[in-house]
Amino acid sequence: IASRMIGLVREVIIARQFGTSGEYDAYLAAFRIPDLVFLLIMTGSFGSAFIPVFRGLLDQDEDDAWRLASAVITWTAVAVVIASALVLVFADPIVRHLVAPGLTPELQALSARIMRILLVAQLFIGIGIAAKGILETHHRFAVPGLAPLLYNIGIIFGAIALAPKWGVTGLAIGVVIGGFMHFAIQLPELRNVGI
């Protein structure tokens, strides 16, 4: 509930800061491909199959369970890095021809730049989702529950503190800060459960 409420506050602050500007359109367009990479790779890897298998292995052989978690996290991270590298290289034509062909050339260039920044955030969020799954398997729910709050707080920070100087680029940097905090808050708990 708190995450949803802070999410609403985030949207109000962003709307107040940018309204319906072309710059905000560029920001929204920039999110499409990083979100797609996240949904296809991270959600697919840590969807409904990983958690029950990991939990079952923990009950049988803890070393095998951690090897599975390590392998899934490693290969998922490799896939995200490869997909992100491709998006990084081809961001300009992706924006021009697929994501936002109706934007002006200046806004397309801005959208491509923001897309490159947002790729970093998706990596942090993806690893944070993996951490959430592992922690919840160990019946640790409080810290994973706080992670989305910190993600929203990072975005709000970007909108309030960075956007006045850097526009939507500052907002995108806030997304990266939020993504990092989403992951970082879970690190101590991950160590406590034995990762």
mmCIF file of C-alpha atoms in Angstrom:
data_model
loop_
_atom_site.group_PDB
_atom_site.id
_atom_site.type_symbol
_atom_site.label_atom_id
_atom_site.label_comp_id
_atom_site.label_asym_id
_atom_site.label_seq_id
_atom_site.Cartn_x
_atom_site.Cartn_y
_atom_site.Cartn_z
ATOM 1 C CA ILE A 1 0.000 0.000 0.000
ATOM 2 C CA ALA A 2 2.846 2.376 0.894
ATOM 3 C CA SER A 3 4.570 1.637 -2.415
ATOM 4 C CA ARG A 4 1.376 2.416 -4.330
ATOM 5 C CA MET A 5 0.889 5.642 -2.397
ATOM 6 C CA ILE A 6 4.468 6.751 -2.999
ATOM 7 C CA GLY A 7 4.016 5.759 -6.641
ATOM 8 C CA LEU A 8 1.040 8.111 -6.830
ATOM 9 C CA VAL A 9 3.094 10.899 -5.217
ATOM 10 C CA ARG A 10 5.849 10.157 -7.764
ATOM 11 C CA GLU A 11 3.407 10.531 -10.658
ATOM 12 C CA VAL A 12 2.012 13.799 -9.269
ATOM 13 C CA ILE A 13 5.515 15.246 -8.854
ATOM 14 C CA ILE A 14 6.551 14.174 -12.356
ATOM 15 C CA ALA A 15 3.334 15.576 -13.863
ATOM 16 C CA ARG A 16 3.883 18.853 -12.030
ATOM 17 C CA GLN A 17 7.493 19.018 -13.208
ATOM 18 C CA PHE A 18 6.961 18.062 -16.870
ATOM 19 C CA GLY A 19 3.244 18.164 -17.669
ATOM 20 C CA THR A 20 2.589 16.970 -21.189
ATOM 21 C CA SER A 21 5.827 18.287 -22.651
ATOM 22 C CA GLY A 22 7.634 16.755 -25.579
ATOM 23 C CA GLU A 23 10.561 16.164 -23.262
ATOM 24 C CA TYR A 24 8.376 13.926 -21.091
ATOM 25 C CA ASP A 25 7.142 12.123 -24.229
ATOM 26 C CA ALA A 26 10.800 11.378 -25.023
ATOM 27 C CA TYR A 27 11.259 10.017 -21.495
ATOM 28 C CA LEU A 28 8.209 7.750 -21.768
ATOM 29 C CA ALA A 29 9.302 6.481 -25.171
ATOM 30 C CA ALA A 30 12.770 5.741 -23.799
ATOM 31 C CA PHE A 31 11.286 3.349 -21.220
ATOM 32 C CA ARG A 32 9.705 1.005 -23.758
ATOM 33 C CA ILE A 33 12.718 -1.050 -24.847
ATOM 34 C CA PRO A 34 14.463 -1.297 -21.439
ATOM 35 C CA ASP A 35 11.128 -2.445 -19.986
ATOM 36 C CA LEU A 36 10.788 -5.024 -22.765
ATOM 37 C CA VAL A 37 14.308 -6.338 -22.084
ATOM 38 C CA PHE A 38 13.448 -6.538 -18.397
ATOM 39 C CA LEU A 39 10.139 -8.319 -18.950
ATOM 40 C CA LEU A 40 11.467 -10.849 -21.442
ATOM 41 C CA ILE A 41 14.706 -11.764 -19.691
ATOM 42 C CA MET A 42 14.396 -11.039 -15.981
ATOM 43 C CA THR A 43 10.752 -11.914 -15.481
ATOM 44 C CA GLY A 44 11.182 -15.020 -17.596
ATOM 45 C CA SER A 45 14.149 -16.152 -15.537
ATOM 46 C CA PHE A 46 12.688 -15.431 -12.124
ATOM 47 C CA GLY A 47 9.066 -16.131 -12.847
ATOM 48 C CA SER A 48 7.018 -18.897 -11.338
ATOM 49 C CA ALA A 49 9.529 -21.688 -12.054
ATOM 50 C CA PHE A 50 12.663 -20.527 -10.203
ATOM 51 C CA ILE A 51 11.264 -20.023 -6.705
ATOM 52 C CA PRO A 52 9.642 -23.479 -6.255
ATOM 53 C CA VAL A 53 12.678 -25.254 -7.718
ATOM 54 C CA PHE A 54 15.056 -23.227 -5.550
ATOM 55 C CA ARG A 55 12.923 -23.877 -2.446
ATOM 56 C CA GLY A 56 12.791 -27.602 -3.192
ATOM 57 C CA LEU A 57 16.556 -27.779 -3.620
ATOM 58 C CA LEU A 58 17.120 -25.873 -0.377
ATOM 59 C CA ASP A 59 15.239 -28.607 1.450
ATOM 60 C CA GLN A 60 17.327 -31.358 -0.218
ATOM 61 C CA ASP A 61 20.796 -29.945 -0.838
ATOM 62 C CA GLU A 62 21.619 -26.350 0.039
ATOM 63 C CA ASP A 63 24.792 -26.308 -2.063
ATOM 64 C CA ASP A 64 22.839 -27.355 -5.176
ATOM 65 C CA ALA A 65 20.256 -24.678 -4.444
ATOM 66 C CA TRP A 66 22.914 -21.956 -4.283
ATOM 67 C CA ARG A 67 24.580 -23.287 -7.426
ATOM 68 C CA LEU A 68 21.223 -23.048 -9.202
ATOM 69 C CA ALA A 69 20.669 -19.493 -7.939
ATOM 70 C CA SER A 70 24.178 -18.510 -8.977
ATOM 71 C CA ALA A 71 23.767 -20.016 -12.443
ATOM 72 C CA VAL A 72 20.370 -18.391 -13.030
ATOM 73 C CA ILE A 73 21.559 -14.996 -11.806
ATOM 74 C CA THR A 74 24.792 -15.197 -13.802
ATOM 75 C CA TRP A 75 23.217 -16.286 -17.092
ATOM 76 C CA THR A 76 20.355 -13.844 -16.704
ATOM 77 C CA ALA A 77 22.819 -11.010 -16.051
ATOM 78 C CA VAL A 78 24.834 -12.070 -19.120
ATOM 79 C CA ALA A 79 21.674 -12.057 -21.247
ATOM 80 C CA VAL A 80 20.676 -8.618 -19.916
ATOM 81 C CA VAL A 81 24.158 -7.223 -20.568
ATOM 82 C CA ILE A 82 24.154 -8.555 -24.150
ATOM 83 C CA ALA A 83 20.634 -7.257 -24.843
ATOM 84 C CA SER A 84 21.505 -3.933 -23.210
ATOM 85 C CA ALA A 85 24.692 -3.633 -25.270
ATOM 86 C CA LEU A 86 22.669 -4.105 -28.451
ATOM 87 C CA VAL A 87 20.133 -1.498 -27.348
ATOM 88 C CA LEU A 88 22.986 0.817 -26.331
ATOM 89 C CA VAL A 89 24.535 0.606 -29.801
ATOM 90 C CA PHE A 90 21.274 0.794 -31.731
ATOM 91 C CA ALA A 91 19.304 3.182 -29.487
ATOM 92 C CA ASP A 92 19.123 5.935 -32.109
ATOM 93 C CA PRO A 93 17.577 3.830 -34.906
ATOM 94 C CA ILE A 94 15.358 1.999 -32.388
ATOM 95 C CA VAL A 95 13.891 5.311 -31.253
ATOM 96 C CA ARG A 96 13.654 6.749 -34.774
ATOM 97 C CA HIS A 97 12.010 3.751 -36.430
ATOM 98 C CA LEU A 98 10.321 1.688 -33.708
ATOM 99 C CA VAL A 99 9.642 3.523 -30.484
ATOM 100 C CA ALA A 100 9.007 7.168 -31.324
ATOM 101 C CA PRO A 101 8.989 7.913 -35.053
ATOM 102 C CA GLY A 102 6.610 10.841 -34.467
ATOM 103 C CA LEU A 103 8.946 12.811 -32.217
ATOM 104 C CA THR A 104 11.104 15.626 -33.553
ATOM 105 C CA PRO A 105 14.754 14.724 -34.272
ATOM 106 C CA GLU A 106 15.863 16.602 -31.135
ATOM 107 C CA LEU A 107 13.414 14.684 -28.947
ATOM 108 C CA GLN A 108 14.395 11.405 -30.620
ATOM 109 C CA ALA A 109 18.034 12.076 -29.736
ATOM 110 C CA LEU A 110 17.005 12.881 -26.156
ATOM 111 C CA SER A 111 14.927 9.699 -25.966
ATOM 112 C CA ALA A 112 17.859 7.582 -27.203
ATOM 113 C CA ARG A 113 20.148 9.149 -24.590
ATOM 114 C CA ILE A 114 17.629 8.484 -21.829
ATOM 115 C CA MET A 115 17.119 4.921 -23.071
ATOM 116 C CA ARG A 116 20.826 4.276 -22.621
ATOM 117 C CA ILE A 117 20.685 5.583 -19.048
ATOM 118 C CA LEU A 118 17.605 3.520 -18.186
ATOM 119 C CA LEU A 119 19.323 0.289 -19.227
ATOM 120 C CA VAL A 120 21.503 0.578 -16.116
ATOM 121 C CA ALA A 121 18.433 0.911 -13.900
ATOM 122 C CA GLN A 122 16.869 -2.221 -15.379
ATOM 123 C CA LEU A 123 19.956 -4.258 -14.551
ATOM 124 C CA PHE A 124 19.774 -3.158 -10.893
ATOM 125 C CA ILE A 125 16.027 -3.780 -10.738
ATOM 126 C CA GLY A 126 16.440 -7.194 -12.332
ATOM 127 C CA ILE A 127 19.040 -8.266 -9.806
ATOM 128 C CA GLY A 128 16.792 -6.805 -7.104
ATOM 129 C CA ILE A 129 13.914 -8.996 -8.337
ATOM 130 C CA ALA A 130 16.207 -12.035 -8.117
ATOM 131 C CA ALA A 131 17.185 -11.030 -4.582
ATOM 132 C CA LYS A 132 13.514 -10.596 -3.680
ATOM 133 C CA GLY A 133 12.724 -14.119 -4.848
ATOM 134 C CA ILE A 134 15.616 -15.627 -2.911
ATOM 135 C CA LEU A 135 14.761 -13.714 0.259
ATOM 136 C CA GLU A 136 11.080 -14.590 0.091
ATOM 137 C CA THR A 137 12.037 -18.251 -0.321
ATOM 138 C CA HIS A 138 13.765 -17.868 3.046
ATOM 139 C CA HIS A 139 10.616 -16.260 4.503
ATOM 140 C CA ARG A 140 12.223 -12.807 4.620
ATOM 141 C CA PHE A 141 9.549 -10.379 3.456
ATOM 142 C CA ALA A 142 10.218 -7.031 5.144
ATOM 143 C CA VAL A 143 13.313 -5.946 3.229
ATOM 144 C CA PRO A 144 12.009 -7.070 -0.199
ATOM 145 C CA GLY A 145 8.826 -5.160 0.648
ATOM 146 C CA LEU A 146 10.837 -1.977 1.246
ATOM 147 C CA ALA A 147 12.751 -2.236 -2.054
ATOM 148 C CA PRO A 148 9.970 -0.786 -4.272
ATOM 149 C CA LEU A 149 9.590 2.124 -1.854
ATOM 150 C CA LEU A 150 13.241 3.021 -2.318
ATOM 151 C CA TYR A 151 12.882 2.706 -6.088
ATOM 152 C CA ASN A 152 10.072 5.278 -6.034
ATOM 153 C CA ILE A 153 12.017 7.529 -3.651
ATOM 154 C CA GLY A 154 14.959 7.499 -6.090
ATOM 155 C CA ILE A 155 12.677 8.610 -8.915
ATOM 156 C CA ILE A 156 11.134 11.322 -6.742
ATOM 157 C CA PHE A 157 14.645 12.519 -5.861
ATOM 158 C CA GLY A 158 15.466 12.690 -9.568
ATOM 159 C CA ALA A 159 12.290 14.666 -10.288
ATOM 160 C CA ILE A 160 12.786 17.135 -7.444
ATOM 161 C CA ALA A 161 16.571 17.517 -7.150
ATOM 162 C CA LEU A 162 18.005 16.629 -10.573
ATOM 163 C CA ALA A 163 15.301 17.440 -13.124
ATOM 164 C CA PRO A 164 15.303 21.216 -12.510
ATOM 165 C CA LYS A 165 18.918 21.297 -13.707
ATOM 166 C CA TRP A 166 19.026 18.418 -16.232
ATOM 167 C CA GLY A 167 15.403 17.970 -17.311
ATOM 168 C CA VAL A 168 14.234 14.432 -17.990
ATOM 169 C CA THR A 169 17.845 13.260 -18.012
ATOM 170 C CA GLY A 170 17.873 14.056 -14.286
ATOM 171 C CA LEU A 171 14.653 12.095 -13.910
ATOM 172 C CA ALA A 172 16.285 9.112 -15.678
ATOM 173 C CA ILE A 173 19.275 9.360 -13.335
ATOM 174 C CA GLY A 174 16.765 9.247 -10.460
ATOM 175 C CA VAL A 175 15.435 5.978 -11.920
ATOM 176 C CA VAL A 176 18.979 4.568 -11.856
ATOM 177 C CA ILE A 177 19.432 5.726 -8.249
ATOM 178 C CA GLY A 178 16.108 4.118 -7.338
ATOM 179 C CA GLY A 179 17.042 0.891 -9.118
ATOM 180 C CA PHE A 180 20.354 0.770 -7.271
ATOM 181 C CA MET A 181 18.653 1.347 -3.913
ATOM 182 C CA HIS A 182 16.075 -1.355 -4.798
ATOM 183 C CA PHE A 183 18.932 -3.837 -5.076
ATOM 184 C CA ALA A 184 21.299 -2.459 -2.424
ATOM 185 C CA ILE A 185 18.837 -2.593 0.472
ATOM 186 C CA GLN A 186 18.540 -6.350 -0.055
ATOM 187 C CA LEU A 187 22.280 -7.107 -0.067
ATOM 188 C CA PRO A 188 22.733 -7.451 3.718
ATOM 189 C CA GLU A 189 19.754 -9.817 3.945
ATOM 190 C CA LEU A 190 21.126 -11.884 1.051
ATOM 191 C CA ARG A 191 24.364 -12.332 2.971
ATOM 192 C CA ASN A 192 22.381 -13.339 6.051
ATOM 193 C CA VAL A 193 20.612 -16.139 4.171
ATOM 194 C CA GLY A 194 23.873 -17.478 2.797
ATOM 195 C CA ILE A 195 24.265 -16.250 -0.763
#
